[in-house]
CSV table of C-alpha atoms in Angstrom, one decimal:
chain,number,residue,atom,x,y,z
Q,155,UNK,CA,-16.9,1.0,31.0
Q,156,UNK,CA,-14.9,-0.8,28.3
Q,157,UNK,CA,-14.0,2.4,26.6
Q,158,UNK,CA,-12.7,4.0,29.8
Q,159,UNK,CA,-10.6,0.9,30.4
Q,160,UNK,CA,-9.1,1.2,26.9
Q,161,UNK,CA,-8.4,4.9,27.5
Q,162,UNK,CA,-6.5,4.5,30.8
Q,163,UNK,CA,-4.5,1.5,29.7
Q,164,UNK,CA,-2.6,2.7,26.6
Q,165,UNK,CA,-0.5,-0.5,26.6
Q,166,UNK,CA,-3.4,-2.3,25.0
Q,167,UNK,CA,-3.3,0.3,22.2
Q,168,UNK,CA,-7.0,0.0,21.4
Q,169,UNK,CA,-7.1,3.7,20.5
Q,170,UNK,CA,-10.0,4.5,22.8
Q,171,UNK,CA,-12.1,1.8,21.2
Q,172,UNK,CA,-13.2,-1.5,22.7
Q,173,UNK,CA,-12.8,-4.7,20.7
Q,174,UNK,CA,-14.4,-6.8,23.4
Q,175,UNK,CA,-17.4,-7.9,21.4
Q,176,UNK,CA,-15.2,-8.9,18.5
Q,177,UNK,CA,-12.8,-10.7,20.7
Q,178,UNK,CA,-15.7,-12.6,22.4
Q,179,UNK,CA,-17.0,-13.7,19.0
Q,180,UNK,CA,-13.5,-14.6,17.8
Q,181,UNK,CA,-13.1,-16.7,21.0
Q,182,UNK,CA,-16.2,-18.6,20.2
Q,183,UNK,CA,-14.8,-19.3,16.7
Q,184,UNK,CA,-11.6,-20.6,18.1
Q,185,UNK,CA,-13.5,-22.8,20.6
Q,186,UNK,CA,-15.5,-24.2,17.8
Q,187,UNK,CA,-12.2,-25.1,16.0
Q,188,UNK,CA,-10.9,-26.7,19.2
Q,189,UNK,CA,-14.1,-28.7,19.7
Q,190,UNK,CA,-14.1,-30.1,16.2
Q,191,UNK,CA,-10.4,-30.6,15.5
Q,192,UNK,CA,-9.0,-31.4,19.0
Q,193,UNK,CA,-11.9,-32.7,21.1
Q,194,UNK,CA,-13.4,-34.5,18.1
Q,195,UNK,CA,-16.9,-33.3,18.4
Q,196,UNK,CA,-18.7,-34.0,15.1
Q,197,UNK,CA,-20.6,-31.1,13.6
Q,198,UNK,CA,-20.9,-29.7,10.0
Q,199,UNK,CA,-17.9,-27.6,9.2
Q,200,UNK,CA,-20.3,-25.0,7.6
Q,201,UNK,CA,-21.1,-23.9,11.2
Q,202,UNK,CA,-17.6,-22.4,11.4
Q,203,UNK,CA,-18.2,-20.6,8.1
Q,204,UNK,CA,-21.6,-19.4,9.4
Q,205,UNK,CA,-20.1,-18.1,12.7
Q,206,UNK,CA,-17.3,-16.4,10.6
Q,207,UNK,CA,-20.1,-14.6,8.7
Q,208,UNK,CA,-21.9,-13.5,11.9
Q,209,UNK,CA,-18.7,-12.2,13.3
Q,210,UNK,CA,-18.0,-10.3,10.1
Q,211,UNK,CA,-21.4,-8.6,10.3
Q,212,UNK,CA,-20.8,-7.3,13.8
Q,213,UNK,CA,-17.2,-6.2,13.1
Q,214,UNK,CA,-15.9,-2.7,12.5
Q,215,UNK,CA,-13.5,-2.0,9.6
Q,216,UNK,CA,-10.3,-3.0,11.5
Q,217,UNK,CA,-11.9,-6.0,13.0
Q,218,UNK,CA,-13.2,-7.3,9.7
Q,219,UNK,CA,-9.7,-7.0,8.0
Q,220,UNK,CA,-8.2,-8.7,11.0
Q,221,UNK,CA,-10.8,-11.5,10.8
Q,222,UNK,CA,-9.9,-12.1,7.1
Q,223,UNK,CA,-6.2,-12.1,7.8
Q,224,UNK,CA,-6.9,-14.8,10.5
Q,225,UNK,CA,-7.8,-17.1,7.7
Q,226,UNK,CA,-4.0,-17.7,7.4
Q,227,UNK,CA,-3.6,-19.8,10.5
Q,228,UNK,CA,-7.1,-21.3,10.4
Q,229,UNK,CA,-7.1,-22.1,6.7
Q,230,UNK,CA,-7.1,-25.9,7.1
Q,231,UNK,CA,-9.9,-25.8,9.7
Q,232,UNK,CA,-12.8,-24.6,7.5
Q,233,UNK,CA,-13.7,-23.3,4.0
Q,234,UNK,CA,-11.5,-20.2,4.3
Q,235,UNK,CA,-11.9,-19.3,0.6
Q,236,UNK,CA,-15.6,-18.8,1.0
Q,237,UNK,CA,-14.9,-16.9,4.2
Q,238,UNK,CA,-12.7,-14.5,2.3
Q,239,UNK,CA,-15.5,-14.0,-0.2
Q,240,UNK,CA,-18.0,-13.3,2.6
Q,241,UNK,CA,-15.5,-10.9,4.2
Q,242,UNK,CA,-15.2,-8.9,1.0
Q,243,UNK,CA,-18.9,-8.8,0.4
Q,244,UNK,CA,-19.6,-7.6,4.0
Q,245,UNK,CA,-16.9,-5.0,3.8
Q,246,UNK,CA,-18.2,-3.7,0.4
Q,247,UNK,CA,-21.7,-3.4,1.8
Q,248,UNK,CA,-20.8,-1.9,5.2
Q,249,UNK,CA,-18.0,0.4,4.2
Q,250,UNK,CA,-18.9,1.1,0.5
Q,251,UNK,CA,-17.6,4.7,0.8
Q,252,UNK,CA,-14.2,3.3,1.7
Q,253,UNK,CA,-13.9,1.2,-1.4
Q,254,UNK,CA,-13.2,2.2,-5.0
Q,255,UNK,CA,-11.9,0.1,-7.9
Q,256,UNK,CA,-8.6,1.2,-9.4
Q,257,UNK,CA,-6.0,0.0,-11.9
Q,258,UNK,CA,-4.1,-2.0,-9.2
Q,259,UNK,CA,-6.5,-4.9,-9.9
Q,260,UNK,CA,-5.4,-5.1,-13.5
Q,261,UNK,CA,-2.5,-7.7,-13.1
Q,262,UNK,CA,-4.8,-10.1,-11.3
Q,263,UNK,CA,-7.5,-9.7,-13.9
Q,264,UNK,CA,-5.0,-10.4,-16.7
Q,265,UNK,CA,-3.8,-13.5,-14.8
Q,266,UNK,CA,-7.3,-14.7,-14.6
Q,267,UNK,CA,-7.9,-14.1,-18.3
Q,268,UNK,CA,-4.6,-15.9,-19.1
Q,269,UNK,CA,-5.7,-18.9,-17.0
Q,270,UNK,CA,-9.1,-18.9,-18.9
Q,271,UNK,CA,-7.2,-19.1,-22.2
Q,272,UNK,CA,-5.6,-22.3,-20.9
Q,273,UNK,CA,-9.1,-23.7,-20.8
Q,274,UNK,CA,-9.0,-23.9,-24.6
Q,275,UNK,CA,-6.3,-26.6,-24.3
Q,276,UNK,CA,-6.9,-28.1,-20.9
Q,277,UNK,CA,-9.9,-29.0,-18.8
Q,278,UNK,CA,-11.0,-25.9,-16.8
Q,279,UNK,CA,-13.6,-25.3,-14.2
Q,280,UNK,CA,-14.8,-21.7,-13.7
Q,281,UNK,CA,-15.7,-22.4,-10.1
Q,282,UNK,CA,-12.2,-23.8,-9.4
Q,283,UNK,CA,-10.7,-20.8,-11.2
Q,284,UNK,CA,-12.5,-18.5,-8.8
Q,285,UNK,CA,-11.4,-20.6,-5.9
Q,286,UNK,CA,-7.8,-20.6,-7.1
Q,287,UNK,CA,-7.8,-16.8,-7.3
Q,288,UNK,CA,-9.6,-15.9,-4.1
Q,289,UNK,CA,-6.4,-14.9,-2.2
Q,290,UNK,CA,-5.2,-12.7,-5.1
Q,291,UNK,CA,-8.7,-11.2,-5.5
Q,292,UNK,CA,-8.6,-10.4,-1.8
Q,293,UNK,CA,-5.2,-8.8,-2.2
Q,294,UNK,CA,-6.6,-6.6,-5.1
Q,295,UNK,CA,-9.6,-5.8,-2.9
Q,296,UNK,CA,-7.2,-4.5,-0.2
Q,297,UNK,CA,-5.5,-2.3,-2.7
Q,298,UNK,CA,-8.9,-0.7,-3.5
Q,299,UNK,CA,-9.6,0.3,0.0
Q,300,UNK,CA,-9.2,4.1,0.4
Q,301,UNK,CA,-8.3,4.2,4.1
Q,302,UNK,CA,-5.2,2.0,4.3
Q,303,UNK,CA,-4.1,2.8,7.9
Q,304,UNK,CA,-5.4,0.1,10.3
Q,305,UNK,CA,-5.3,-0.5,14.0
Q,306,UNK,CA,-2.0,-2.2,13.3
Q,307,UNK,CA,-1.0,-3.2,16.9
Q,308,UNK,CA,-4.4,-4.8,17.4
Q,309,UNK,CA,-4.1,-6.8,14.1
Q,310,UNK,CA,-0.5,-8.0,14.8
Q,311,UNK,CA,-1.3,-9.0,18.4
Q,312,UNK,CA,-4.5,-10.9,17.6
Q,313,UNK,CA,-2.8,-12.6,14.6
Q,314,UNK,CA,0.2,-13.6,16.6
Q,315,UNK,CA,-1.9,-15.0,19.4
Q,316,UNK,CA,-4.2,-17.0,17.1
Q,317,UNK,CA,-1.2,-18.5,15.4
Q,318,UNK,CA,0.1,-19.5,18.8
Q,319,UNK,CA,-3.2,-21.1,19.7
Q,320,UNK,CA,-3.5,-23.0,16.4
Q,321,UNK,CA,0.0,-24.5,16.6
Q,322,UNK,CA,-0.7,-25.6,20.2
Q,323,UNK,CA,-3.9,-27.3,18.9
Q,324,UNK,CA,-1.7,-29.2,16.4
Q,325,UNK,CA,0.8,-30.1,19.1
Q,326,UNK,CA,-1.9,-31.5,21.3
Q,327,UNK,CA,-3.3,-33.6,18.4
Q,328,UNK,CA,0.1,-35.0,17.6
Q,329,UNK,CA,1.2,-35.7,21.2
Q,330,UNK,CA,-2.0,-37.5,21.9
Q,331,UNK,CA,-1.0,-40.2,19.4
Q,332,UNK,CA,2.0,-41.1,21.6
Q,333,UNK,CA,0.5,-40.6,25.0
Q,334,UNK,CA,1.9,-37.1,25.2
Q,335,UNK,CA,5.5,-38.3,24.9
Q,336,UNK,CA,7.4,-35.9,22.6
Q,337,UNK,CA,10.5,-38.0,22.7
Q,338,UNK,CA,8.7,-41.1,21.5
Q,339,UNK,CA,7.5,-39.2,18.4
Q,340,UNK,CA,11.0,-38.4,17.3
Q,341,UNK,CA,12.2,-42.0,17.9
Q,342,UNK,CA,10.2,-43.0,14.8
Q,343,UNK,CA,12.8,-42.8,12.0
Q,344,UNK,CA,12.8,-39.5,10.2
Q,345,UNK,CA,9.8,-38.0,12.0
Q,346,UNK,CA,9.3,-34.2,11.7
Q,347,UNK,CA,6.6,-32.4,13.7
Q,348,UNK,CA,3.9,-30.9,11.6
Q,349,UNK,CA,1.1,-33.4,10.8
Q,350,UNK,CA,-2.1,-32.4,12.5
Q,351,UNK,CA,-5.2,-34.4,13.4
Q,352,UNK,CA,-6.8,-36.1,10.4
Q,353,UNK,CA,-9.6,-37.8,12.3
Q,354,UNK,CA,-11.9,-34.8,12.0
Q,355,UNK,CA,-14.2,-35.3,9.0
Q,356,UNK,CA,-13.2,-33.2,6.0
Q,357,UNK,CA,-11.2,-30.6,7.9
Q,358,UNK,CA,-8.7,-30.8,10.7
Q,359,UNK,CA,-5.6,-28.6,11.2
Q,360,UNK,CA,-3.4,-30.5,8.9
Q,361,UNK,CA,0.0,-29.0,8.1
Q,362,UNK,CA,3.2,-30.4,6.7
Q,363,UNK,CA,6.4,-29.5,8.7
Q,364,UNK,CA,7.5,-26.7,6.3
Q,365,UNK,CA,4.0,-25.2,6.2
Q,366,UNK,CA,3.8,-25.2,10.0
Q,367,UNK,CA,7.3,-23.7,10.3
Q,368,UNK,CA,6.3,-21.0,7.9
Q,369,UNK,CA,3.2,-20.2,9.9
Q,370,UNK,CA,5.2,-20.0,13.1
Q,371,UNK,CA,7.6,-17.6,11.5
Q,372,UNK,CA,4.8,-15.5,10.3
Q,373,UNK,CA,3.4,-15.2,13.8
Q,374,UNK,CA,6.9,-14.4,15.1
Q,375,UNK,CA,7.2,-11.6,12.6
Q,376,UNK,CA,3.9,-10.1,13.7
Q,377,UNK,CA,4.9,-10.1,17.3
Q,378,UNK,CA,8.4,-8.7,16.6
Q,379,UNK,CA,6.7,-5.8,14.8
Q,380,UNK,CA,5.0,-5.0,18.1
Q,381,UNK,CA,8.4,-4.9,19.7
Q,382,UNK,CA,9.6,-2.5,17.0
Q,383,UNK,CA,6.9,0.0,17.7
Q,384,UNK,CA,7.4,-0.3,21.5
Q,385,UNK,CA,4.0,-1.8,22.0
Q,386,UNK,CA,5.0,-5.3,23.1
Q,387,UNK,CA,3.6,-6.9,26.3
Q,388,UNK,CA,5.0,-9.8,28.3
Q,389,UNK,CA,2.5,-12.2,26.9
Q,390,UNK,CA,3.7,-11.3,23.4
Q,391,UNK,CA,7.2,-12.6,24.4
Q,392,UNK,CA,5.7,-15.8,25.8
Q,393,UNK,CA,3.8,-16.5,22.6
Q,394,UNK,CA,6.8,-15.8,20.5
Q,395,UNK,CA,8.9,-18.2,22.5
Q,396,UNK,CA,6.2,-20.9,22.1
Q,397,UNK,CA,6.2,-20.3,18.3
Q,398,UNK,CA,10.0,-20.6,18.2
Q,399,UNK,CA,9.9,-23.9,20.2
Q,400,UNK,CA,7.2,-25.5,18.1
Q,401,UNK,CA,8.7,-24.2,14.9
Q,402,UNK,CA,12.0,-25.8,15.9
Q,403,UNK,CA,10.2,-29.2,16.3
Q,404,UNK,CA,9.5,-29.1,12.6
Q,405,UNK,CA,13.2,-29.6,12.1
Q,406,UNK,CA,12.8,-27.3,9.0
Q,407,UNK,CA,16.0,-25.8,7.8
Q,408,UNK,CA,13.9,-23.0,6.1
Q,409,UNK,CA,12.3,-22.3,9.5
Q,410,UNK,CA,15.6,-22.2,11.4
Q,411,UNK,CA,17.4,-19.9,8.8
Q,412,UNK,CA,14.4,-17.6,8.4
Q,413,UNK,CA,13.8,-17.3,12.1
Q,414,UNK,CA,17.5,-16.4,12.6
Q,415,UNK,CA,17.3,-13.8,9.8
Q,416,UNK,CA,14.1,-12.3,11.4
Q,417,UNK,CA,15.9,-11.8,14.8
Q,418,UNK,CA,19.0,-10.4,13.2
Q,419,UNK,CA,16.9,-7.9,11.2
Q,420,UNK,CA,14.9,-6.8,14.2
Q,421,UNK,CA,18.0,-6.6,16.3
Q,422,UNK,CA,19.6,-4.2,13.8
Q,423,UNK,CA,16.4,-2.2,13.1
Q,424,UNK,CA,14.9,-2.1,16.5
Q,425,UNK,CA,17.9,-0.6,18.3
Q,426,UNK,CA,19.4,2.7,17.4
Q,427,UNK,CA,22.5,2.3,19.5
Q,428,UNK,CA,25.3,-0.3,19.1
Q,429,UNK,CA,25.0,-1.3,22.7
Q,430,UNK,CA,21.3,-2.0,22.2
Q,431,UNK,CA,22.0,-4.2,19.3
Q,432,UNK,CA,24.7,-6.2,21.1
Q,433,UNK,CA,22.4,-6.6,24.1
Q,434,UNK,CA,19.6,-8.0,21.9
Q,435,UNK,CA,21.9,-10.4,20.1
Q,436,UNK,CA,23.4,-11.6,23.4
Q,437,UNK,CA,20.0,-12.2,25.0
Q,438,UNK,CA,19.0,-14.1,21.8
Q,439,UNK,CA,22.2,-16.2,21.9
Q,440,UNK,CA,21.7,-17.1,25.6
Q,441,UNK,CA,18.1,-18.1,24.9
Q,442,UNK,CA,19.2,-20.3,22.0
Q,443,UNK,CA,21.9,-22.0,24.2
Q,444,UNK,CA,19.4,-22.6,27.0
Q,445,UNK,CA,16.9,-24.2,24.6
Q,446,UNK,CA,19.7,-26.2,23.1
Q,447,UNK,CA,20.9,-27.5,26.5
Q,448,UNK,CA,17.4,-28.4,27.6
Q,449,UNK,CA,16.6,-30.3,24.4
Q,450,UNK,CA,19.9,-32.1,24.3
Q,451,UNK,CA,19.6,-33.4,27.9
Q,452,UNK,CA,15.9,-33.9,28.3
Q,453,UNK,CA,14.7,-34.7,24.7
Q,454,UNK,CA,17.6,-36.7,23.2
Q,455,UNK,CA,15.5,-38.1,20.3
Q,456,UNK,CA,14.5,-34.6,19.3
Q,457,UNK,CA,18.1,-33.5,19.5
Q,458,UNK,CA,19.4,-36.4,17.5
Q,459,UNK,CA,16.8,-35.8,14.8
Q,460,UNK,CA,17.8,-32.2,14.6
Q,461,UNK,CA,21.5,-33.0,14.2
Q,462,UNK,CA,20.8,-35.6,11.6
Q,463,UNK,CA,18.6,-33.2,9.7
Q,464,UNK,CA,21.4,-30.7,9.4
Q,465,UNK,CA,24.0,-33.4,8.6
Q,466,UNK,CA,22.3,-34.7,5.5
Q,467,UNK,CA,24.4,-34.6,2.4
Q,468,UNK,CA,21.6,-33.0,0.3
Q,469,UNK,CA,20.9,-29.8,2.2
Q,470,UNK,CA,18.2,-28.9,-0.3
Q,471,UNK,CA,16.1,-31.8,0.8
Q,472,UNK,CA,15.7,-33.1,-2.8
Q,473,UNK,CA,14.7,-29.7,-4.2
Q,474,UNK,CA,17.7,-29.5,-6.5
Q,475,UNK,CA,16.4,-32.6,-8.3
Q,476,UNK,CA,13.0,-31.1,-8.7
Q,477,UNK,CA,14.6,-27.9,-10.0
Q,478,UNK,CA,16.3,-30.0,-12.7
Q,479,UNK,CA,13.1,-31.9,-13.6
Q,480,UNK,CA,11.1,-28.7,-14.0
Q,481,UNK,CA,13.8,-26.8,-15.8
Q,482,UNK,CA,14.0,-29.6,-18.3
Q,483,UNK,CA,10.2,-29.5,-18.7
Q,484,UNK,CA,10.0,-25.7,-19.2
Q,485,UNK,CA,12.6,-25.6,-21.9
Q,486,UNK,CA,11.5,-28.8,-23.6
Q,487,UNK,CA,9.2,-26.8,-25.9
Q,488,UNK,CA,8.4,-23.2,-26.6
Q,489,UNK,CA,4.8,-23.8,-25.6
Q,490,UNK,CA,5.9,-24.8,-22.0
Q,491,UNK,CA,8.2,-21.8,-21.7
Q,492,UNK,CA,5.8,-19.2,-23.2
Q,493,UNK,CA,2.4,-20.5,-22.3
Q,494,UNK,CA,2.7,-23.0,-19.4
Q,495,UNK,CA,0.2,-25.7,-18.6
Q,496,UNK,CA,-2.3,-23.7,-16.5
Q,497,UNK,CA,-2.9,-23.4,-12.7
Q,498,UNK,CA,-5.6,-26.0,-12.3
Q,499,UNK,CA,-4.5,-29.5,-11.5
Q,500,UNK,CA,-0.8,-28.8,-12.2
Q,501,UNK,CA,0.4,-32.2,-10.7
Q,502,UNK,CA,-2.2,-34.1,-12.6
Q,503,UNK,CA,-1.2,-32.5,-15.9
Q,504,UNK,CA,2.5,-33.2,-15.3
Q,505,UNK,CA,1.6,-36.8,-14.5
Q,506,UNK,CA,-0.4,-37.1,-17.8
Q,507,UNK,CA,2.5,-35.5,-19.8
Q,508,UNK,CA,5.3,-37.7,-18.4
Q,509,UNK,CA,3.4,-40.7,-17.1
Q,510,UNK,CA,4.8,-40.6,-13.6
Q,511,UNK,CA,4.0,-39.1,-10.3
Q,512,UNK,CA,5.9,-35.8,-9.9
Q,513,UNK,CA,5.9,-33.4,-6.9
Q,514,UNK,CA,4.9,-29.9,-7.5
Q,515,UNK,CA,7.7,-27.4,-8.0
Q,516,UNK,CA,9.5,-26.3,-4.8
Q,517,UNK,CA,10.5,-22.9,-6.1
Q,518,UNK,CA,8.0,-20.1,-6.5
Q,519,UNK,CA,9.5,-18.5,-9.6
Q,520,UNK,CA,9.9,-21.9,-11.4
Q,521,UNK,CA,6.3,-22.8,-10.3
Q,522,UNK,CA,5.0,-19.6,-12.0
Q,523,UNK,CA,6.8,-20.4,-15.2
Q,524,UNK,CA,5.5,-24.0,-15.2
Q,525,UNK,CA,2.0,-22.8,-14.6
Q,526,UNK,CA,1.8,-19.7,-17.0
Q,527,UNK,CA,5.2,-19.5,-18.8
Q,528,UNK,CA,7.4,-16.5,-18.7
Q,529,UNK,CA,4.5,-14.1,-19.4
Q,530,UNK,CA,2.8,-15.4,-16.2
Q,531,UNK,CA,5.9,-14.6,-14.2
Q,532,UNK,CA,5.9,-11.1,-15.6
Q,533,UNK,CA,2.2,-10.7,-14.7
Q,534,UNK,CA,2.9,-11.8,-11.1
Q,535,UNK,CA,5.9,-9.4,-10.8
Q,536,UNK,CA,3.7,-6.6,-12.1
Q,537,UNK,CA,1.2,-7.4,-9.4
Q,538,UNK,CA,3.9,-7.1,-6.8
Q,539,UNK,CA,4.9,-3.7,-8.1
Q,540,UNK,CA,1.3,-2.6,-7.9
Q,541,UNK,CA,1.2,-3.8,-4.3
Q,542,UNK,CA,4.3,-1.6,-3.5
Q,543,UNK,CA,2.9,1.3,-5.5
Q,544,UNK,CA,-0.5,1.2,-3.8
Q,545,UNK,CA,1.0,0.9,-0.3
Q,546,UNK,CA,3.3,3.8,-1.1
Q,547,UNK,CA,0.3,6.2,-1.4
Q,548,UNK,CA,-0.2,5.8,2.4
Q,549,UNK,CA,3.4,6.4,3.6
Q,550,UNK,CA,5.7,9.4,3.1
Q,551,UNK,CA,8.8,7.2,2.9
Q,552,UNK,CA,9.3,3.4,3.0
Q,553,UNK,CA,11.6,2.0,5.7
Q,554,UNK,CA,13.3,-1.3,5.7
Q,555,UNK,CA,10.8,-2.5,8.3
Q,556,UNK,CA,7.9,-2.0,5.9
Q,557,UNK,CA,9.3,-4.7,3.7
Q,558,UNK,CA,10.1,-7.4,6.3
Q,559,UNK,CA,6.9,-9.4,5.9
Q,560,UNK,CA,6.9,-8.9,2.1
Q,561,UNK,CA,10.5,-10.2,1.8
Q,562,UNK,CA,9.6,-13.0,4.2
Q,563,UNK,CA,6.7,-14.3,2.0
Q,564,UNK,CA,8.6,-13.9,-1.3
Q,565,UNK,CA,11.9,-15.3,0.2
Q,566,UNK,CA,10.3,-18.4,1.7
Q,567,UNK,CA,8.6,-19.1,-1.6
Q,568,UNK,CA,12.0,-19.7,-3.2
Q,569,UNK,CA,12.1,-23.0,-1.2
Q,570,UNK,CA,8.5,-23.9,-1.7
Q,571,UNK,CA,5.2,-23.1,-3.5
Q,572,UNK,CA,3.7,-19.7,-4.2
Q,573,UNK,CA,0.9,-19.5,-6.7
Q,574,UNK,CA,-0.5,-22.9,-5.7
Q,575,UNK,CA,-0.1,-22.2,-1.9
Q,576,UNK,CA,-3.3,-20.3,-0.9
Q,577,UNK,CA,-2.2,-19.5,2.7
Q,578,UNK,CA,1.1,-18.1,1.4
Q,579,UNK,CA,-0.7,-15.9,-1.1
Q,580,UNK,CA,-2.9,-14.7,1.7
Q,581,UNK,CA,0.2,-13.7,3.6
Q,582,UNK,CA,0.8,-11.1,0.9
Q,583,UNK,CA,-2.2,-9.3,2.2
Q,584,UNK,CA,-0.7,-9.1,5.7
Q,585,UNK,CA,2.6,-8.0,4.0
Q,586,UNK,CA,0.6,-5.3,2.1
Q,587,UNK,CA,-0.9,-3.9,5.4
Q,588,UNK,CA,2.7,-3.7,6.8
Q,589,UNK,CA,3.8,-1.9,3.6
Q,590,UNK,CA,1.0,0.6,4.1
Q,591,UNK,CA,1.9,1.3,7.7
Q,592,UNK,CA,3.6,4.6,8.4
Q,593,UNK,CA,6.3,3.6,11.0
Q,594,UNK,CA,7.9,7.1,10.9
Q,595,UNK,CA,8.2,8.4,14.4
Q,596,UNK,CA,6.6,5.3,16.1
Q,597,UNK,CA,9.9,3.5,16.6
Q,598,UNK,CA,11.2,6.2,18.9
């Protein structure tokens, strides 16, 4: 019955294959997260990991990859690093004929060896080293999969919806602290939306404003990709609007600028005619004006905080000062420039060197140099080239659209962390899937 439904309803794009069992099990996983982090029901977080493993065992290839990618929005809710390891093990056992090691793993292996060498001069835990590299190991694992074409529409839709659900959970947790009065939250000084519920033991959807804004933008990109391939549903638009609204509450300049860039790119790429592009831009502009009017008149505290945020004299939010601090550190000795201080406990090491509490670098390139020196930056860039090369084996010709998530991840890292930000590294795997997608002919 399910298969026949999938066949007669092509809008779902399930490709004559029902994902109902997977979606049911995923629904249970989301409900468990809701029960623990929103309702406050106390149970061991390992139950979430266990259910993830059970879901992985009953998943097909596309579902298993989707499940692993869903670790991006659910990362702070459970031990997602162990979940990724379980996902890779299950995939290798179930689909061993679809997996073969290749030279694309070499840059990550070299980075791991480079980090091990730092253990000769700094404290190093092998367990922590493996944990630090799980996201990059998963990316390398993806590049070793022979069949790179996935049920892309299914992956993007499920990913976008789960991002929407998770950010709504965070919103509920935060509003509950002020009797569900959003205006009251923003009356508290320099408040920015993005701090989740910390009451749940050990784990509980905790994001900073920039991280939450980045997650919202990632969900928006996935849903806009559905629009690009003409597979978008009404609910996709609703979820995208929710993500725009909640992302805006973070008052993150990076979110606003990135979100605007996303819409401009898809307006230009998704419409072949000039009229279509103008229509898309006009609709977007009207939507922005409506939202602006509603917020200004019904949520004055939110509006005032937004205006104040964009009126600050230092538009970098203090990042320029951090850039100067870490530039001075990098070039203070040849050892720092050519070797770095290692990935593990970067902040602790900096505190020990200078005797003061220092924030981590807020620039992905600078962060890599601080961690592994200039050789480390070269290793990471070589890995990115391997990502593009590996994806290129699956497409006849790259289009601009293939690079949108990839540029999004790398671009946003210029105003934040990269090598120390696990969820952002995991976003590279989603970017790799998009790079591997053959869009030729589907946009028509």
